[in-house]
Coordinates of C-alpha atoms in Angstrom, one line a residue:
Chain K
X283 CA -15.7 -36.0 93.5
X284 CA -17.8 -39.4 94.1
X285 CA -14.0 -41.2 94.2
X286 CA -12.9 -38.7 97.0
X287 CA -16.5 -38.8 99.0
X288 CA -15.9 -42.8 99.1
X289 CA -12.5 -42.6 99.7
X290 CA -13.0 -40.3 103.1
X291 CA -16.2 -42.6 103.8
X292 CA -14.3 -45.7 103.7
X293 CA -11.8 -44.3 105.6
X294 CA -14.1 -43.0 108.2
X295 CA -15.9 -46.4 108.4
X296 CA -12.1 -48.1 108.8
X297 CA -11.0 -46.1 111.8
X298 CA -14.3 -46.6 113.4
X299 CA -14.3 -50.4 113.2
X300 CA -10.4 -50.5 114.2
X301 CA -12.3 -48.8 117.5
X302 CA -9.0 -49.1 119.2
X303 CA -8.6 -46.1 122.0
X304 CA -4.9 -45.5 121.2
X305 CA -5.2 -45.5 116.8
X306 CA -4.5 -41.8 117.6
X307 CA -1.7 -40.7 119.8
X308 CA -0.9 -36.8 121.0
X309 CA 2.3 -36.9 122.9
X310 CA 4.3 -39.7 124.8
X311 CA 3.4 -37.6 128.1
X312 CA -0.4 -37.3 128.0
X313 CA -2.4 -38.6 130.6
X314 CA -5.3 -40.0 128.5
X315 CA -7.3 -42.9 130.7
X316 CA -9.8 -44.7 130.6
X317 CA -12.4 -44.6 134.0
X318 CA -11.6 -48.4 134.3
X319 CA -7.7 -47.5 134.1
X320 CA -8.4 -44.9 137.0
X321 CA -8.5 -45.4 140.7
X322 CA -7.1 -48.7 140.9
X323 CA -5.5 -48.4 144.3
X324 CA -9.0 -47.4 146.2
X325 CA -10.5 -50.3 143.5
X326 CA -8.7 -53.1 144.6
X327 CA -8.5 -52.3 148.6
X328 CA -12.0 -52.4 147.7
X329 CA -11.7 -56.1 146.3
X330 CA -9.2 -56.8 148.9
X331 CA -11.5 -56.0 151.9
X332 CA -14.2 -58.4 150.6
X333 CA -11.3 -61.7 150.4
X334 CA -12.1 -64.0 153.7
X335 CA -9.5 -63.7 156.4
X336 CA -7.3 -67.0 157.6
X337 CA -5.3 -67.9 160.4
X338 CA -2.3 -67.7 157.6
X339 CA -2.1 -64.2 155.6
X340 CA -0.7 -64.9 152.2
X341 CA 0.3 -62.4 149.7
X342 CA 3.4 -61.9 146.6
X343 CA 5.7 -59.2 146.9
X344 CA 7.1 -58.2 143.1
X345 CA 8.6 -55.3 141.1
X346 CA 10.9 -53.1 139.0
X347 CA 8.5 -54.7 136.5
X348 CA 9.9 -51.6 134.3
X349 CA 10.2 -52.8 129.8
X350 CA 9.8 -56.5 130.8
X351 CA 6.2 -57.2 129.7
X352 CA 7.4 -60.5 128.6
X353 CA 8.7 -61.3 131.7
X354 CA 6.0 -60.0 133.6
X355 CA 3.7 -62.1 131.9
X356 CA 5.5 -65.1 132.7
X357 CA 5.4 -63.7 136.4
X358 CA 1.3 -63.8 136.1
X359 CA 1.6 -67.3 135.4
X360 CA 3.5 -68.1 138.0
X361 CA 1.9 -66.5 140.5
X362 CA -1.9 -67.7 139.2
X363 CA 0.0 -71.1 140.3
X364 CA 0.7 -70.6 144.1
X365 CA -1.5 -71.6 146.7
X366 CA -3.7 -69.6 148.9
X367 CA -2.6 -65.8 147.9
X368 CA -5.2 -63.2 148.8
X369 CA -3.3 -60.4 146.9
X370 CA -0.5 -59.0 145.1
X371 CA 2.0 -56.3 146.2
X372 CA 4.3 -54.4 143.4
X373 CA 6.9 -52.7 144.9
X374 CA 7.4 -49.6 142.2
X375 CA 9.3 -49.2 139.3
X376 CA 5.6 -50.1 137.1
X377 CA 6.9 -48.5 134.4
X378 CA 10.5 -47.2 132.8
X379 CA 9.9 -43.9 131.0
X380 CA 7.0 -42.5 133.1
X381 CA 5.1 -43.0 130.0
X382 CA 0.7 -43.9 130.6
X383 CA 1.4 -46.3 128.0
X384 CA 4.0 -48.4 130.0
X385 CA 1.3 -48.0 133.4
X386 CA -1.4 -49.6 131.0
X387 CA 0.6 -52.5 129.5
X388 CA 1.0 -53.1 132.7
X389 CA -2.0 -53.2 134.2
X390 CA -3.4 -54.9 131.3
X391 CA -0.9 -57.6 132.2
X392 CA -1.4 -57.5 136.3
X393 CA -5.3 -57.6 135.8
X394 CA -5.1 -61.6 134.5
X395 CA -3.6 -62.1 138.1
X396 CA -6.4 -64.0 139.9
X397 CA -5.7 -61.9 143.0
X398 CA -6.0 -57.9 143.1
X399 CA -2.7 -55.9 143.3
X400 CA -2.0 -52.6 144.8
X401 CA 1.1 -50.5 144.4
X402 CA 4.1 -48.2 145.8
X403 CA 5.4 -45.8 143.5
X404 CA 8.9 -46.4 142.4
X405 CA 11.8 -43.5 140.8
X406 CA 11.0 -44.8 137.3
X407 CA 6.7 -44.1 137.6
X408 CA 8.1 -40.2 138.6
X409 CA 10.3 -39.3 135.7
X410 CA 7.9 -36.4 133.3
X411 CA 4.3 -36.4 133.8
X412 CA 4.7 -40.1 135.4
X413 CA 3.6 -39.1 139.2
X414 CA 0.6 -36.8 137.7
X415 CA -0.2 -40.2 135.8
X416 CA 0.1 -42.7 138.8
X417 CA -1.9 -40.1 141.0
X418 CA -4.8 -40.8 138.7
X419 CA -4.5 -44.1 137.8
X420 CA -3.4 -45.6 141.1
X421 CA -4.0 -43.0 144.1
X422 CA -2.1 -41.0 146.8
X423 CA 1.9 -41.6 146.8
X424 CA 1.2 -42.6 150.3
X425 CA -1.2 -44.8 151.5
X426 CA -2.0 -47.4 153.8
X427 CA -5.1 -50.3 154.2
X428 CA -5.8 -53.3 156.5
X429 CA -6.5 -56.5 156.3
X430 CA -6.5 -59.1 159.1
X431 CA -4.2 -59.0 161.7
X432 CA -1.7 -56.9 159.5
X433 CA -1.9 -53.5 158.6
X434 CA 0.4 -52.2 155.4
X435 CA 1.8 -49.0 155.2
X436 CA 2.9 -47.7 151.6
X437 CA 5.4 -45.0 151.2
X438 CA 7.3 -42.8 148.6
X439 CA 10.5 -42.9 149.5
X440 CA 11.9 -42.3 146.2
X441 CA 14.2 -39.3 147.3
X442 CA 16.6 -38.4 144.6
X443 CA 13.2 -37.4 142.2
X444 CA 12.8 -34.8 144.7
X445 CA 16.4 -33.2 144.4
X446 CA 16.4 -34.6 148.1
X447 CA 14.6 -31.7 149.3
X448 CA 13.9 -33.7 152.7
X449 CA 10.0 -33.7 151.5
X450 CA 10.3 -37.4 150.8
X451 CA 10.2 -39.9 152.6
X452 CA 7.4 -37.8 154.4
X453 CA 8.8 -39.0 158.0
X454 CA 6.2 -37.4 159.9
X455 CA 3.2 -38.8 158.4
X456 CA 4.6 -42.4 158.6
X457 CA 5.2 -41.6 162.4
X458 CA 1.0 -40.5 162.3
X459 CA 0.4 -43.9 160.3
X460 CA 2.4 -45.7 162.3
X461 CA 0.9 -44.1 165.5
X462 CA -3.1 -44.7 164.2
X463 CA -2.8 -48.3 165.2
X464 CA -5.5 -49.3 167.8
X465 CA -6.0 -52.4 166.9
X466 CA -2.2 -53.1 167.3
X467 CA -2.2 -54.8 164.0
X468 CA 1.1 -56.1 162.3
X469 CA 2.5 -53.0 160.6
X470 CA 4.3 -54.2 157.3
X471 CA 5.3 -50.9 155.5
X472 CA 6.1 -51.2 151.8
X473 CA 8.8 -48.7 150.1
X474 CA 11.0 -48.7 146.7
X475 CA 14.0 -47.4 147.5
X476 CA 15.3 -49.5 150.7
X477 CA 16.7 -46.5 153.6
X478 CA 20.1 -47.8 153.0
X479 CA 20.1 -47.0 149.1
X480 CA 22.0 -44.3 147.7
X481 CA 18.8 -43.1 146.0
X482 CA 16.9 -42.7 149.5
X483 CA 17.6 -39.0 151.2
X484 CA 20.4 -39.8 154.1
X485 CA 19.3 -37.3 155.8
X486 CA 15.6 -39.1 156.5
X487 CA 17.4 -42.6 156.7
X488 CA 17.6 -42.7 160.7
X489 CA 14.8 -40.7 161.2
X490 CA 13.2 -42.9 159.0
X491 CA 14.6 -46.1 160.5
X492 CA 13.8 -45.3 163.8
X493 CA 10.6 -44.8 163.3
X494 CA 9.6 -48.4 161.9
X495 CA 12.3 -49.6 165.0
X496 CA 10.3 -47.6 167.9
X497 CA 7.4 -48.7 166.8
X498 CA 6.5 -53.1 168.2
X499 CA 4.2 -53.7 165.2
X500 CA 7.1 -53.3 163.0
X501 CA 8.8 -56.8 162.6
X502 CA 9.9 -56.5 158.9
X503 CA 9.6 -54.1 155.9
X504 CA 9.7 -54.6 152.1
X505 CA 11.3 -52.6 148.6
X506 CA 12.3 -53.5 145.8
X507 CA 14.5 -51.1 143.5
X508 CA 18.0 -53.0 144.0
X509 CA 16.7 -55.6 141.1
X510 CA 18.3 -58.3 143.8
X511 CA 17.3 -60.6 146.5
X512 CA 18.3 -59.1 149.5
X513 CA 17.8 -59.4 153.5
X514 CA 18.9 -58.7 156.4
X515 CA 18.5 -56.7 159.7
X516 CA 20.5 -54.0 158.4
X517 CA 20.5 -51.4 161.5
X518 CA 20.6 -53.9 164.5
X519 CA 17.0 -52.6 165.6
X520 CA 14.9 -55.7 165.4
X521 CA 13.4 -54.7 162.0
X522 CA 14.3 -57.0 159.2
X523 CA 14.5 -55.5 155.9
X524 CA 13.6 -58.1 152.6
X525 CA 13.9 -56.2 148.9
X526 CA 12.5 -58.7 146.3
X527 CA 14.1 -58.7 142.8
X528 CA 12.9 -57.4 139.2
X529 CA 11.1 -59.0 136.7
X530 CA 14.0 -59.0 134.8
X531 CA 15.4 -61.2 136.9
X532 CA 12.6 -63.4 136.9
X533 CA 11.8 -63.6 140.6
X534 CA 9.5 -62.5 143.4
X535 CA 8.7 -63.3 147.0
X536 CA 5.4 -65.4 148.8
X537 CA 5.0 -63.7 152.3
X538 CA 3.3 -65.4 155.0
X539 CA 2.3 -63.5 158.1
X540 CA 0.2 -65.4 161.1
X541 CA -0.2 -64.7 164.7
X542 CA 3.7 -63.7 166.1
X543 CA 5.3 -64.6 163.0
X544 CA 6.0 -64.3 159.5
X545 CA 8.0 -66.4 156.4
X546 CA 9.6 -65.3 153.4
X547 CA 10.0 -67.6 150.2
X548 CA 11.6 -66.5 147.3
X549 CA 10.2 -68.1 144.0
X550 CA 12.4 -67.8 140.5
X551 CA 9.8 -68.4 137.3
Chain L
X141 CA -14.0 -34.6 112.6
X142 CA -16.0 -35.1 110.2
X143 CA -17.6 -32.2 109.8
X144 CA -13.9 -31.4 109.4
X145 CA -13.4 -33.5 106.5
X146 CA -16.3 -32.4 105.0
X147 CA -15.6 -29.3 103.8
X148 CA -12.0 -30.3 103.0
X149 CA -13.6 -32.4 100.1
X150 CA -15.4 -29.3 99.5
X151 CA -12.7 -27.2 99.6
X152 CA -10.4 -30.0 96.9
X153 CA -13.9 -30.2 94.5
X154 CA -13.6 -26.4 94.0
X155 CA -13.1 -26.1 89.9
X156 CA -11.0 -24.4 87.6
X157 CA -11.6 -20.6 88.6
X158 CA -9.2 -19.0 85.7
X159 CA -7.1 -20.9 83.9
X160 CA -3.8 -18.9 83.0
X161 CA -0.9 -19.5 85.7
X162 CA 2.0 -18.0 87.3
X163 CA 1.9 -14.2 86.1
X164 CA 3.2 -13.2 89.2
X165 CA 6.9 -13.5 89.7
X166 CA 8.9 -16.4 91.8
X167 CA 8.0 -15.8 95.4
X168 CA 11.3 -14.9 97.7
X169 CA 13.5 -17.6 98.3
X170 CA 13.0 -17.2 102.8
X171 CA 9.4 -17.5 102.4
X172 CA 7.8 -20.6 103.0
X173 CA 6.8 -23.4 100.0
X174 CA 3.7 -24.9 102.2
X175 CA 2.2 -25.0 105.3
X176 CA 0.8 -27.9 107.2
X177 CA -2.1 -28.7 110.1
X178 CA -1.4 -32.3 111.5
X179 CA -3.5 -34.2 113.6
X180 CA -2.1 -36.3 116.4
X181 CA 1.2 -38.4 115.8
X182 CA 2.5 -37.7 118.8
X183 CA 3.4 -33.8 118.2
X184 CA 0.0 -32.3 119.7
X185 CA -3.8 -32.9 119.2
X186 CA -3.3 -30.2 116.3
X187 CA 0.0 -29.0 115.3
X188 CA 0.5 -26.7 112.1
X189 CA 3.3 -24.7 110.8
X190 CA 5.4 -23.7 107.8
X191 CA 7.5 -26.0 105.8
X192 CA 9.9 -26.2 102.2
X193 CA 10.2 -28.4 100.0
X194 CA 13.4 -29.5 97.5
X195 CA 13.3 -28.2 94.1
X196 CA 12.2 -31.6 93.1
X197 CA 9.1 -32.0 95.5
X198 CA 10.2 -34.9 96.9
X199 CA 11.9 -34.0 100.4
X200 CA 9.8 -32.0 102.5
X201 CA 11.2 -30.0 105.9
X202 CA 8.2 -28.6 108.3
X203 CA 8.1 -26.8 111.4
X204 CA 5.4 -27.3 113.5
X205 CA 3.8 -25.7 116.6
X206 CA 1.4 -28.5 118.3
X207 CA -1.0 -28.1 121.1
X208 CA -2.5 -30.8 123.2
X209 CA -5.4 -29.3 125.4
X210 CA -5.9 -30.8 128.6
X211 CA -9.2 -32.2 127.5
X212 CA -8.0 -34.5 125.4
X213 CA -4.4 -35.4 126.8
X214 CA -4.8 -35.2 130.8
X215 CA -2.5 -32.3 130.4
X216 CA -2.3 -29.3 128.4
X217 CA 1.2 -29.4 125.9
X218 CA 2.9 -27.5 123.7
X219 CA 5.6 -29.5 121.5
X220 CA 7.2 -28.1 118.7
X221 CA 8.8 -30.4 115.8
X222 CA 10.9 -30.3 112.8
X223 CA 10.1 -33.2 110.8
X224 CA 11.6 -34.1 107.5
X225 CA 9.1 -36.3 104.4
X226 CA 10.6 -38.0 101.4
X227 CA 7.7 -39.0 99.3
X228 CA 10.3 -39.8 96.0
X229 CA 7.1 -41.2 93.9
X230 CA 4.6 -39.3 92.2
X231 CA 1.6 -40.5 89.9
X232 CA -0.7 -38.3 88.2
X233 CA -3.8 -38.7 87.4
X234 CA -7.3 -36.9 85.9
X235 CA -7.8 -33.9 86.7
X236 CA -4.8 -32.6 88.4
X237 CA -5.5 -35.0 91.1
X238 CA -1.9 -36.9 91.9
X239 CA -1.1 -39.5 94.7
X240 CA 2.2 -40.0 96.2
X241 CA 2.0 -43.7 96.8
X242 CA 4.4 -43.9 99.9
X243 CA 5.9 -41.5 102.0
X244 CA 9.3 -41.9 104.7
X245 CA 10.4 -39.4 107.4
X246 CA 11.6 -38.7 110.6
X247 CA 10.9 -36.0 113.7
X248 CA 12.0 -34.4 116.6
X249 CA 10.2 -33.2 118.4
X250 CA 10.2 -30.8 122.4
X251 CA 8.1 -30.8 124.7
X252 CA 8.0 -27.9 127.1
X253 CA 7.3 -28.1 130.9
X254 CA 9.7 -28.2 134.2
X255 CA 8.6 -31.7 134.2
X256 CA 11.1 -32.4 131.6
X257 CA 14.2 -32.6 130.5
X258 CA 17.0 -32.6 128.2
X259 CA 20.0 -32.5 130.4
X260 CA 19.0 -34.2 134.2
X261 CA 19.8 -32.0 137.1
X262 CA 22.9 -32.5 138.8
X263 CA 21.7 -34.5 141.6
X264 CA 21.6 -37.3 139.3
X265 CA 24.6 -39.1 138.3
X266 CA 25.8 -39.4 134.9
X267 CA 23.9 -41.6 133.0
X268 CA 21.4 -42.4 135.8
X269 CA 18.5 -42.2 133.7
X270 CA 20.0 -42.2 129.4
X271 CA 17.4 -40.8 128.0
X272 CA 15.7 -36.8 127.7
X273 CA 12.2 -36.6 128.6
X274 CA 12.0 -32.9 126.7
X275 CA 13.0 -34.2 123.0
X276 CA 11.6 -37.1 121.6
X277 CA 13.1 -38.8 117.8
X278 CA 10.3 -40.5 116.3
X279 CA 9.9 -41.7 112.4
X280 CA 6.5 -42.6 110.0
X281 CA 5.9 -43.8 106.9
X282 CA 2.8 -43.1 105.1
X283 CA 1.5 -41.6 101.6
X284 CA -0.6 -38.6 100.7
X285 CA -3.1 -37.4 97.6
X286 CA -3.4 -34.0 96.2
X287 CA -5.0 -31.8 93.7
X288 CA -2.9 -28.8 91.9
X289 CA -5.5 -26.1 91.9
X290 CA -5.3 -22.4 90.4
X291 CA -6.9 -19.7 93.2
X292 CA -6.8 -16.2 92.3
X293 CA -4.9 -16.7 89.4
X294 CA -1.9 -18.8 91.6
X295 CA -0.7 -22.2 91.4
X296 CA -1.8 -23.7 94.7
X297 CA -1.8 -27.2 96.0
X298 CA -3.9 -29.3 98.5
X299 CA -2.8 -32.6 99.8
X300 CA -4.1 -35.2 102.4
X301 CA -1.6 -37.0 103.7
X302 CA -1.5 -39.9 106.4
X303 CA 1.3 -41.2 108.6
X304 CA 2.0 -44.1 111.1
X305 CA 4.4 -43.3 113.6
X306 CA 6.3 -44.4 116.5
X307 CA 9.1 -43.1 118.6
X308 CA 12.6 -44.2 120.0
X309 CA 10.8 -44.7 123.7
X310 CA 8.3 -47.1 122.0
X311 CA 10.8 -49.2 119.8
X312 CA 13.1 -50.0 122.5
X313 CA 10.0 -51.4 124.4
X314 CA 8.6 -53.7 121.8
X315 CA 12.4 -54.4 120.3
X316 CA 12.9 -56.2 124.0
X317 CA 9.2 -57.4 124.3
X318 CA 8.3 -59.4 121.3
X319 CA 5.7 -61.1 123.0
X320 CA 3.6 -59.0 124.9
X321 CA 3.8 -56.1 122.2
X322 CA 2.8 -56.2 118.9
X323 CA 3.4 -53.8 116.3
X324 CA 0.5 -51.9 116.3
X325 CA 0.9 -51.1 120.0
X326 CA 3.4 -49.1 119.4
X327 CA 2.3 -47.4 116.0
X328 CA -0.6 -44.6 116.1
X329 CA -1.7 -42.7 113.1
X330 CA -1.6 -39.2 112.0
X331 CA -3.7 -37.0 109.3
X332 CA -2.8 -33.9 107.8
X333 CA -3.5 -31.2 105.4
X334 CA -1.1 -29.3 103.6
X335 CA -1.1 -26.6 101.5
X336 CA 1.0 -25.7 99.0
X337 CA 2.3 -22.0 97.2
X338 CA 4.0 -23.6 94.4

């Protein structure tokens, strides 16, 4: 009896001391965060909005980050390297499986960026519990913030998780977004699936092309998804259309944006 | 937990009671050899259900009903698994207590929801995303310790038993990510209780 009393002690003390919040594990699809794992959208606009504003806008477009940590770490230290970059866009595709454990690893790995990075929610981060996950750890599905003279704009347009139902891309409140523009800043809106993918509803792709053309603000637009550098002004309507590549293929983009115009680099680590 | 534990060492320290065994005859063949309560391992917060074992105690087959309550997992789940344990060493020691040192096994287990699936709707194309969100092959090794015990006149058992699991999801990941992943972020333990009608 004394033998077993130690035994469950020790054992007690052991798990204890490991103090590591996953030792014990319910199911791949639970949602189990921590509070500094929650919110991170409306936490780093927060960060975002206190960085000083230049002449020049800097910022790193990257994604499809899905099951290459490794890669994604040698992204970090690339990008920690560049000059001058206020923040960090991912263009979806966080994680492959949906899973909250692929959302943290990755965090874990874009939080040793020395700049704050927000998000768009790609078809990979919807598959099982994934969009109940990214709601809570993230934010909204759509979302927009400011910052100097540009305004971004970011938008689900992951259709085929949706059965393409016609819900997604949600045309009408980009046209609200896209219409709440006093300030006439530069509107850069940020998407997965580019319109002309077969994965984006075809149904919503003129409506939704249109609607970034009508609008002057709108001088280019970024996705990812394609795992390819890609670019061009696909639809003849003054709107130039840039998709960086995955992490698995070791590249992302350094946008500039100043008064009238705007640069696109692409950078292979 | 602990209070939990507790009174499962109670339970294991409860002597002799009579000491003649097995008057009553074999039990049917259908009904079940033991039956299990698991915590965690990726099959629920709790999961419990019957099992069998082979006539040599070394393979055993359970099926288990697991419940995740929101609470604890963000969302409330009910998986059910059949998971198979070969524990093929056994040493006795005083008192009836034994240990099998090491333990082997294999699950699979379902989740249910209309979140997932194992066969993706038709507006995907074939082979658009490979795997089934719905079933989930995972595998553990681990070892347990056990008393034989006679309750009401009946040979019974009690065994604790520990595991350390993963699943396919979580090996691909760290198989491609060597260095950024180490093992145990992708392995999580499990305790259980079983006990036996032998």
């Amino acid at each position: 009896m004394l033998r077993w009393s130690h035994l469950g002690l020790s054992l007690g003390l052991a798990f204890l001391l490991t103090s590591c919040d996953d030792l014990f594990q319910y199911n791949p699809n639970e949602e189990t965060l921590l509070d500094r794992d929650k919110d991170l959208t409306a936490k780093n606009i927060a960060r975002i909005s206190q960085l000083p504003v230049s002449d020049t806008t800097r910022f790193i477009l990257m994604g499809d980050s899905q099951r290459w940590y490794d890669e994604c770490e040698d992204f970090v230290r690339s990008a920690n390297q560049q000059k001058n970059i206020s923040f960090v866009l991912h263009a979806g595709d966080i994680s492959d499986f949906g899973l909250t454990q692929e959302f943290k690893w990755v965090n874990e790995i874009m939080t040793r960026l020395k700049y704050p990075y927000v998000t768009v929610i790609g078809n990979h981060d919807i598959v099982a519990n994934g969009s109940a996950t990214y709601r809570k750890m993230f934010g909204p599905l759509n979302y927009s913030f400011g910052f100097g003279r540009d305004r971004f704009i970011f938008v689900n347009t992951n259709s085929r998780e949706y059965a393409f139902d016609g819900s997604v891309p949600d045309v009408a409140w980009l046209k609200a977004q896209l219409a709440d523009n006093p300030a006439h800043q530069n509107t850069i809106v940020v998407g997965h699936v580019p319109p002309f993918d077969a994965d984006f509803d075809k149904n919503l792709e003129k409506p939704y092309t249109a609607a970034l053309a009508n609008d002057p603000t709108v001088k280019f637009t970024l996705y990812g998804h394609q795992h390819r550098f890609y670019e061009g002004q696909f639809y003849d309507d003054g709107v130039n259309y840039h998709l960086t590549t995955s992490m698995g293929a070791r590249g992302y983009m350094v946008v500039s944006t100043w008064e009238g115009g705007y640069r696109v680099e692409r950078v292979n680590f | 937990m602990k209070k939990y534990l507790l009174s499962l060492l109670l339970l294991l320290s409860i002597q002799g009671m009579a000491q003649e065994v097995g008057l009553r005859p074999r039990r049917a063949w259908y009904l079940p050899d033991h039956l299990k309560l698991q915590f965690a391992g990726n099959i629920g917060f709790l999961s419990g259900g019957p099992g069998y074992v082979s006539r040599n105690k070394t393979l055993e087959t359970d099926l288990l009903f697991g419940f995740l309550p929101q609470k604890y997992g963000g969302d409330a789940l009910v998986t059910t698994t059949l998971k198979t344990t070969y524990s093929p060493w056994r040493i006795g020691l005083r008192d009836s207590y034994y240990i099998r040192p090491f333990s082997i096994g294999a699950y699979l287990s379902y989740t249910f929801g209309p979140q997932f699936d194992t066969k993706w709707p038709s507006y995907y194309p074939a082979g658009y995303y490979w795997w089934a969100t719905a079933i989930r092959p995972g595998a553990y090794i681990g070892g347990k310790a056990g008393r034989n015990v006679v309750l009401n006149n009946r040979r019974r058992s009690f065994e604790l038993y520990y595991e350390l699991g993963t699943y396919d999801l979580l090996v691909i990941s760290y198989v491609q990510n060597k260095g950024f992943l180490k093992l145990h972020d992708i392995v999580s333990l499990s305790l259980g209780v079983k006990f036996g009608f032998d």
